[in-house]
Amino acid sequence: MSAKMKNIFRKSLIIVFLLALATTSSGYSDDTDTKADDTDSVVDFEHNLDDYVPAKKKYNFYFTYKIVHPWWDAVALGMEDAQKKYLENGVIITYEYMAPNAASYEDQTKRLLQAQEGNYDVIGVDVADEEKISPVLDKMVDSGHKVMTFSSSDAAPGCKRIAYVGNTHNYRDGADLTEALCEKLEHKGKVAMLVGSHGAPCHEDRAKGAKDTISKYPNMELVAVEYDNDSIDTAYELTIKILKDNPDIAGFICCNMSNPVGAARAVTELGSNAVIVGMDHDQDALRYLKDGIIYCLGVQDCYSIGFDTLQVAVKIADGNVPGDLFPEKTDESTTIIYQEDAVPMLEILYGDISQ
């Protein structure tokens, strides 16, 4: 994680965010997708540890995730906050937090198998490919390892992993963003979709939610579905091709944090009026939102994901299972934001006041 990103997010701890957005400090909210005018904050920076007393004074964890990317830097900042608060209570937590430069289930499998050889109290993973990684996690649990999932992608249903902390409603996120697009387009026109990584549960679930929503409207047509592998440049190139193949295209659905930026660059370059909806809090995406090039973004509370992941990991390390102390799935919020929300988001997340 870059020093710049750390500084950006730490500065935001002292900024009062005036938008109404949604989350709870515990992370156990029943609210999933909310609108900016309903709620208190998109990202909840004010967290305290719950009343659970750790059984040990030292813990060592291993976390791996899909790809090196600013989205997971934000998750890491929540972990660091929890780590600091545990230290203030006399509990030392160390952890590895590593990922490849390109999403790969082979790389993730290798990292997980290597982690088994380490002295870790809990091994956590943001699943790169549900079909390929879930059996690996089952074998790890069978051999006595304490395994959890976190971030944006859980394992397959029935996987033996102990618990999950993160977005439990990716299908709904995809459906809600697409519904916003359909309403904007008055339920007619050609649209395309940029998914992300093959097999990544969060991307595939959002894509399914989007497809199911499009299918409700007979005057809408999904003309292209492409995978950009979380690359802004690839998303840009794919969007250029889609626009040239379909000059009358009306909109783009973007299922990860990178592809709204690539799509917006392409749309701007070719002078298209296509409407873009997408995910998360990339600084450039928020600037495109401010300028009206992106119509809306679904922003996940990464900070809370990181904080709650560390709390759940401590409980799992102590031998606890889902129940009264923590749920099997700790749900974190997604908030859909629009053009009027872009400036406050830029200020709170990036200290960006250059308007």
Short mmCIF file of C-alpha atoms in Angstrom, two decimals:
data_model
loop_
_atom_site.label_atom_id
_atom_site.label_comp_id
_atom_site.label_asym_id
_atom_site.label_seq_id
_atom_site.Cartn_x
_atom_site.Cartn_y
_atom_site.Cartn_z
CA MET A 1 0.00 0.00 0.00
CA SER A 2 1.37 3.38 -0.95
CA ALA A 3 2.22 6.03 1.62
CA LYS A 4 0.06 8.41 -0.38
CA MET A 5 -3.00 6.19 -0.04
CA LYS A 6 -2.42 5.75 3.70
CA ASN A 7 -2.12 9.49 4.15
CA ILE A 8 -5.24 10.15 2.10
CA PHE A 9 -7.41 7.84 4.11
CA ARG A 10 -5.97 8.84 7.49
CA LYS A 11 -6.67 12.48 6.72
CA SER A 12 -10.24 11.54 6.08
CA LEU A 13 -10.65 10.32 9.65
CA ILE A 14 -10.97 13.93 10.78
CA ILE A 15 -13.29 15.10 8.02
CA VAL A 16 -17.00 15.28 8.74
CA PHE A 17 -18.85 13.85 5.76
CA LEU A 18 -22.08 15.75 5.22
CA LEU A 19 -23.74 13.37 2.81
CA ALA A 20 -26.40 11.03 4.11
CA LEU A 21 -25.12 7.46 3.38
CA ALA A 22 -25.31 4.08 5.17
CA THR A 23 -23.41 1.69 7.39
CA THR A 24 -22.96 0.65 10.99
CA SER A 25 -19.73 0.48 12.96
CA SER A 26 -20.32 -3.18 13.79
CA GLY A 27 -20.72 -4.17 10.14
CA TYR A 28 -23.72 -6.35 11.02
CA SER A 29 -26.23 -4.19 9.17
CA ASP A 30 -29.30 -5.58 7.43
CA ASP A 31 -29.10 -2.71 4.93
CA THR A 32 -27.28 -3.59 1.75
CA ASP A 33 -27.62 -1.12 -1.09
CA THR A 34 -28.62 2.39 -0.11
CA LYS A 35 -28.87 5.77 -1.77
CA ALA A 36 -26.78 8.75 -0.78
CA ASP A 37 -29.72 10.76 0.46
CA ASP A 38 -30.87 8.03 2.86
CA THR A 39 -27.88 7.52 5.08
CA ASP A 40 -25.02 8.80 7.19
CA SER A 41 -21.73 7.86 5.53
CA VAL A 42 -20.52 5.79 2.62
CA VAL A 43 -17.37 4.79 4.48
CA ASP A 44 -17.51 4.45 8.26
CA PHE A 45 -14.15 5.50 9.68
CA GLU A 46 -15.31 5.54 13.30
CA HIS A 47 -14.85 2.03 14.69
CA ASN A 48 -14.35 0.59 18.13
CA LEU A 49 -13.59 -2.98 19.07
CA ASP A 50 -16.54 -4.90 20.45
CA ASP A 51 -16.65 -6.35 23.98
CA TYR A 52 -15.01 -9.67 23.11
CA VAL A 53 -11.88 -10.37 25.20
CA PRO A 54 -9.20 -12.18 23.17
CA ALA A 55 -7.91 -15.41 24.70
CA LYS A 56 -4.28 -14.66 23.77
CA LYS A 57 -1.92 -11.71 23.74
CA LYS A 58 -0.44 -12.51 20.31
CA TYR A 59 -1.96 -13.50 16.96
CA ASN A 60 -0.49 -14.07 13.54
CA PHE A 61 -2.72 -14.09 10.44
CA TYR A 62 -2.32 -14.57 6.71
CA PHE A 63 -4.54 -12.76 4.20
CA THR A 64 -4.41 -13.01 0.43
CA TYR A 65 -6.71 -11.39 -2.10
CA LYS A 66 -7.33 -11.24 -5.84
CA ILE A 67 -4.99 -8.54 -7.10
CA VAL A 68 -2.81 -5.63 -5.98
CA HIS A 69 -5.19 -2.69 -6.33
CA PRO A 70 -6.21 0.47 -4.41
CA TRP A 71 -9.54 -1.17 -3.47
CA TRP A 72 -7.71 -3.62 -1.22
CA ASP A 73 -5.47 -0.84 0.09
CA ALA A 74 -8.64 0.63 1.57
CA VAL A 75 -9.50 -2.73 3.16
CA ALA A 76 -5.98 -2.83 4.60
CA LEU A 77 -6.48 0.55 6.29
CA GLY A 78 -9.44 -0.84 8.21
CA MET A 79 -7.28 -3.77 9.30
CA GLU A 80 -4.55 -1.40 10.44
CA ASP A 81 -7.06 0.55 12.51
CA ALA A 82 -8.23 -2.62 14.25
CA GLN A 83 -4.63 -3.76 14.74
CA LYS A 84 -3.81 -0.45 16.45
CA LYS A 85 -6.83 -0.67 18.73
CA TYR A 86 -5.95 -4.23 19.75
CA LEU A 87 -2.41 -3.07 20.54
CA GLU A 88 -3.82 -0.35 22.78
CA ASN A 89 -5.51 -3.17 24.70
CA GLY A 90 -2.28 -5.13 25.01
CA VAL A 91 -2.96 -7.58 22.17
CA ILE A 92 -0.32 -7.84 19.43
CA ILE A 93 -1.57 -8.81 15.97
CA THR A 94 0.76 -9.43 13.05
CA TYR A 95 -0.37 -10.45 9.59
CA GLU A 96 0.72 -10.99 6.02
CA TYR A 97 -1.37 -9.15 3.44
CA MET A 98 -0.28 -10.11 -0.05
CA ALA A 99 -1.64 -10.59 -3.57
CA PRO A 100 -0.43 -10.98 -7.16
CA ASN A 101 -0.18 -8.20 -9.73
CA ALA A 102 -2.69 -10.02 -11.94
CA ALA A 103 -5.70 -12.01 -10.79
CA SER A 104 -4.98 -15.76 -10.98
CA TYR A 105 -6.54 -18.72 -9.22
CA GLU A 106 -3.28 -20.65 -9.84
CA ASP A 107 -1.30 -17.99 -8.00
CA GLN A 108 -3.86 -17.88 -5.20
CA THR A 109 -3.78 -21.66 -4.83
CA LYS A 110 0.01 -21.55 -4.57
CA ARG A 111 -0.11 -18.84 -1.91
CA LEU A 112 -2.69 -20.74 0.15
CA LEU A 113 -0.68 -23.96 0.03
CA GLN A 114 2.43 -22.07 1.13
CA ALA A 115 0.48 -20.40 3.94
CA GLN A 116 -0.38 -23.85 5.31
CA GLU A 117 3.29 -24.28 6.09
CA GLY A 118 3.42 -21.09 8.14
CA ASN A 119 2.57 -20.55 11.77
CA TYR A 120 -0.72 -18.69 11.22
CA ASP A 121 -3.66 -18.64 13.61
CA VAL A 122 -6.08 -17.97 10.74
CA ILE A 123 -5.72 -17.94 6.96
CA GLY A 124 -8.04 -15.54 5.11
CA VAL A 125 -8.72 -15.31 1.39
CA ASP A 126 -10.65 -13.10 -1.00
CA VAL A 127 -11.63 -15.83 -3.46
CA ALA A 128 -10.23 -15.39 -6.98
CA ASP A 129 -12.25 -18.21 -8.53
CA GLU A 130 -15.14 -19.81 -6.66
CA GLU A 131 -15.01 -23.13 -8.50
CA LYS A 132 -11.26 -23.59 -8.28
CA ILE A 133 -10.46 -22.18 -4.83
CA SER A 134 -13.34 -23.58 -2.74
CA PRO A 135 -12.05 -27.21 -2.89
CA VAL A 136 -8.63 -25.96 -1.81
CA LEU A 137 -10.18 -24.31 1.24
CA ASP A 138 -12.12 -27.48 2.06
CA LYS A 139 -8.89 -29.50 2.12
CA MET A 140 -7.20 -26.89 4.29
CA VAL A 141 -10.02 -27.03 6.83
CA ASP A 142 -9.99 -30.84 6.77
CA SER A 143 -6.29 -30.77 7.61
CA GLY A 144 -6.90 -28.61 10.67
CA HIS A 145 -6.37 -25.06 9.42
CA LYS A 146 -8.69 -22.23 10.45
CA VAL A 147 -9.82 -20.61 7.21
CA MET A 148 -12.05 -17.60 6.57
CA THR A 149 -12.98 -15.56 3.52
CA PHE A 150 -13.19 -11.79 3.36
CA SER A 151 -13.47 -8.70 1.18
CA SER A 152 -15.64 -8.92 -1.92
CA SER A 153 -15.77 -12.63 -2.80
CA ASP A 154 -16.89 -15.54 -0.65
CA ALA A 155 -16.29 -19.20 -1.47
CA ALA A 156 -18.89 -21.46 -3.07
CA PRO A 157 -22.02 -22.41 -1.09
CA GLY A 158 -21.24 -25.36 1.15
CA CYS A 159 -17.53 -24.59 1.40
CA LYS A 160 -16.07 -25.49 4.79
CA ARG A 161 -14.52 -22.08 5.40
CA ILE A 162 -15.54 -20.87 8.86
CA ALA A 163 -16.90 -17.39 8.11
CA TYR A 164 -16.98 -14.57 5.58
CA VAL A 165 -16.70 -10.79 6.09
CA GLY A 166 -17.57 -8.52 3.18
CA ASN A 167 -20.08 -7.88 0.44
CA THR A 168 -22.85 -10.49 0.58
CA HIS A 169 -25.03 -8.82 -2.04
CA ASN A 170 -23.01 -8.51 -5.23
CA TYR A 171 -25.92 -9.81 -7.31
CA ARG A 172 -28.09 -7.04 -5.92
CA ASP A 173 -25.36 -4.45 -6.55
CA GLY A 174 -25.28 -5.44 -10.21
CA ALA A 175 -29.06 -5.41 -10.42
CA ASP A 176 -29.40 -2.02 -8.70
CA LEU A 177 -26.77 -0.34 -10.86
CA THR A 178 -28.37 -1.77 -13.99
CA GLU A 179 -31.82 -0.68 -12.86
CA ALA A 180 -30.46 2.85 -12.46
CA LEU A 181 -29.06 2.64 -15.99
CA CYS A 182 -32.33 1.31 -17.40
CA GLU A 183 -34.31 4.11 -15.79
CA LYS A 184 -31.89 6.70 -17.14
CA LEU A 185 -32.28 5.23 -20.64
CA GLU A 186 -36.06 5.04 -20.28
CA HIS A 187 -35.84 1.23 -20.60
CA LYS A 188 -34.67 1.12 -24.20
CA GLY A 189 -31.42 0.83 -26.10
CA LYS A 190 -28.29 -1.26 -26.54
CA VAL A 191 -25.92 -1.74 -23.59
CA ALA A 192 -22.63 -3.54 -23.01
CA MET A 193 -21.00 -4.95 -19.89
CA LEU A 194 -17.42 -5.11 -18.63
CA VAL A 195 -17.23 -7.85 -16.01
CA GLY A 196 -13.71 -8.09 -14.58
CA SER A 197 -12.04 -11.44 -13.87
CA HIS A 198 -13.34 -14.82 -15.00
CA GLY A 199 -14.62 -16.82 -12.02
CA ALA A 200 -14.33 -14.03 -9.45
CA PRO A 201 -17.57 -14.42 -7.45
CA CYS A 202 -18.18 -10.70 -6.94
CA HIS A 203 -17.75 -9.88 -10.63
CA GLU A 204 -19.75 -12.85 -11.88
CA ASP A 205 -22.58 -12.20 -9.39
CA ARG A 206 -22.82 -8.54 -10.38
CA ALA A 207 -22.86 -9.57 -14.03
CA LYS A 208 -25.68 -12.03 -13.39
CA GLY A 209 -27.68 -9.36 -11.56
CA ALA A 210 -27.15 -7.03 -14.49
CA LYS A 211 -28.16 -9.63 -17.10
CA ASP A 212 -31.30 -10.57 -15.19
CA THR A 213 -32.29 -6.91 -14.92
CA ILE A 214 -31.74 -6.23 -18.63
CA SER A 215 -33.83 -9.28 -19.50
CA LYS A 216 -36.90 -7.68 -17.86
CA TYR A 217 -37.08 -4.99 -20.52
CA PRO A 218 -37.95 -6.05 -24.08
CA ASN A 219 -36.64 -2.83 -25.61
CA MET A 220 -33.17 -3.24 -24.11
CA GLU A 221 -30.44 -5.39 -25.62
CA LEU A 222 -27.16 -6.57 -24.12
CA VAL A 223 -24.87 -6.55 -27.17
CA ALA A 224 -21.47 -7.32 -25.60
CA VAL A 225 -20.06 -8.88 -22.44
CA GLU A 226 -16.28 -8.64 -22.02
CA TYR A 227 -13.75 -9.50 -19.28
CA ASP A 228 -11.08 -6.89 -18.59
CA ASN A 229 -9.22 -8.70 -15.77
CA ASP A 230 -9.37 -5.64 -13.50
CA SER A 231 -7.24 -3.64 -15.94
CA ILE A 232 -8.11 -0.03 -16.74
CA ASP A 233 -6.16 -0.23 -20.00
CA THR A 234 -7.90 -3.42 -21.08
CA ALA A 235 -11.30 -1.95 -20.18
CA TYR A 236 -10.45 1.12 -22.27
CA GLU A 237 -9.45 -1.00 -25.28
CA LEU A 238 -12.55 -3.19 -24.99
CA THR A 239 -14.80 -0.14 -24.73
CA ILE A 240 -13.22 1.44 -27.80
CA LYS A 241 -13.92 -1.74 -29.76
CA ILE A 242 -17.49 -2.00 -28.49
CA LEU A 243 -18.18 1.64 -29.37
CA LYS A 244 -16.79 1.21 -32.89
CA ASP A 245 -18.78 -2.00 -33.40
CA ASN A 246 -21.94 -0.42 -31.96
CA PRO A 247 -21.98 3.35 -32.65
CA ASP A 248 -25.54 3.56 -31.32
CA ILE A 249 -24.77 1.94 -27.98
CA ALA A 250 -26.62 3.65 -25.13
CA GLY A 251 -24.86 2.44 -21.98
CA PHE A 252 -22.17 0.46 -20.18
CA ILE A 253 -22.42 -1.62 -17.01
CA CYS A 254 -19.08 -1.90 -15.21
CA CYS A 255 -18.67 -4.61 -12.56
CA ASN A 256 -15.42 -3.68 -10.80
CA MET A 257 -13.46 -0.63 -9.68
CA SER A 258 -11.15 -0.46 -12.71
CA ASN A 259 -13.47 -0.75 -15.67
CA PRO A 260 -15.59 2.40 -15.10
CA VAL A 261 -12.38 4.42 -15.52
CA GLY A 262 -11.38 2.62 -18.72
CA ALA A 263 -14.90 2.92 -20.11
CA ALA A 264 -15.11 6.63 -19.26
CA ARG A 265 -11.79 7.33 -20.98
CA ALA A 266 -12.99 5.60 -24.12
CA VAL A 267 -16.39 7.28 -24.12
CA THR A 268 -14.73 10.68 -23.67
CA GLU A 269 -12.18 10.05 -26.40
CA LEU A 270 -14.77 9.00 -28.97
CA GLY A 271 -17.34 11.61 -27.96
CA SER A 272 -19.99 9.03 -27.15
CA ASN A 273 -23.08 9.85 -25.12
CA ALA A 274 -23.24 6.34 -23.66
CA VAL A 275 -24.27 6.27 -20.00
CA ILE A 276 -21.87 4.50 -17.61
CA VAL A 277 -22.69 2.86 -14.28
CA GLY A 278 -20.08 1.02 -12.23
CA MET A 279 -18.47 0.15 -8.95
CA ASP A 280 -16.52 1.85 -6.24
CA HIS A 281 -14.32 4.74 -5.30
CA ASP A 282 -11.43 5.11 -7.75
CA GLN A 283 -10.37 8.77 -7.72
CA ASP A 284 -10.59 9.10 -11.50
CA ALA A 285 -14.00 7.41 -11.48
CA LEU A 286 -15.23 9.94 -8.93
CA ARG A 287 -13.93 12.77 -11.12
CA TYR A 288 -15.77 11.30 -14.11
CA LEU A 289 -18.85 11.09 -11.89
CA LYS A 290 -18.43 14.76 -10.96
CA ASP A 291 -18.20 15.68 -14.64
CA GLY A 292 -21.30 13.66 -15.52
CA ILE A 293 -19.47 11.13 -17.71
CA ILE A 294 -20.22 8.35 -15.22
CA TYR A 295 -23.87 8.36 -14.12
CA CYS A 296 -23.58 6.51 -10.81
CA LEU A 297 -21.22 4.34 -8.75
CA GLY A 298 -21.84 1.67 -6.13
CA VAL A 299 -19.33 2.36 -3.34
CA GLN A 300 -18.48 -0.41 -0.88
CA ASP A 301 -17.37 0.33 2.68
CA CYS A 302 -13.88 -1.17 2.38
CA TYR A 303 -12.70 0.31 5.67
CA SER A 304 -15.37 -1.54 7.63
CA ILE A 305 -14.59 -4.75 5.76
CA GLY A 306 -10.97 -4.58 6.93
CA PHE A 307 -11.81 -3.67 10.52
CA ASP A 308 -14.43 -6.38 10.91
CA THR A 309 -12.23 -8.99 9.20
CA LEU A 310 -9.58 -8.61 11.89
CA GLN A 311 -12.14 -8.82 14.70
CA VAL A 312 -13.67 -12.00 13.28
CA ALA A 313 -10.21 -13.50 12.68
CA VAL A 314 -9.36 -13.07 16.38
CA LYS A 315 -12.53 -14.90 17.41
CA ILE A 316 -11.92 -17.71 14.93
CA ALA A 317 -8.33 -18.04 16.16
CA ASP A 318 -9.66 -18.57 19.68
CA GLY A 319 -11.72 -21.51 18.48
CA ASN A 320 -15.09 -19.78 18.19
CA VAL A 321 -17.58 -20.60 15.45
CA PRO A 322 -20.38 -18.48 13.98
CA GLY A 323 -23.17 -17.79 16.43
CA ASP A 324 -23.67 -15.17 19.10
CA LEU A 325 -20.14 -13.73 18.79
CA PHE A 326 -20.17 -13.27 15.02
CA PRO A 327 -22.36 -14.33 12.11
CA GLU A 328 -21.33 -16.78 9.43
CA LYS A 329 -21.51 -13.86 7.01
CA THR A 330 -20.77 -10.33 8.18
CA ASP A 331 -22.46 -8.07 5.66
CA GLU A 332 -20.98 -4.71 4.69
CA SER A 333 -22.76 -1.89 2.88
CA THR A 334 -22.79 -0.65 -0.69
CA THR A 335 -24.09 2.85 -1.37
CA ILE A 336 -25.08 4.12 -4.81
CA ILE A 337 -23.82 7.67 -5.32
CA TYR A 338 -24.58 10.18 -8.07
CA GLN A 339 -23.05 13.33 -9.55
CA GLU A 340 -24.01 15.53 -6.61
CA ASP A 341 -22.20 13.16 -4.24
CA ALA A 342 -18.89 13.14 -6.13
CA VAL A 343 -17.28 16.26 -4.66
CA PRO A 344 -17.84 15.29 -0.99
CA MET A 345 -16.55 11.78 -1.77
CA LEU A 346 -13.43 13.15 -3.42
CA GLU A 347 -12.82 15.35 -0.40
CA ILE A 348 -13.34 12.68 2.24
CA LEU A 349 -11.44 9.89 0.48
CA TYR A 350 -8.70 11.78 -1.32
CA GLY A 351 -8.56 15.27 0.13
CA ASP A 352 -9.32 16.34 -3.45
CA ILE A 353 -10.69 19.88 -3.30
CA SER A 354 -9.51 20.93 -6.77
CA GLN A 355 -12.82 21.74 -8.41
#
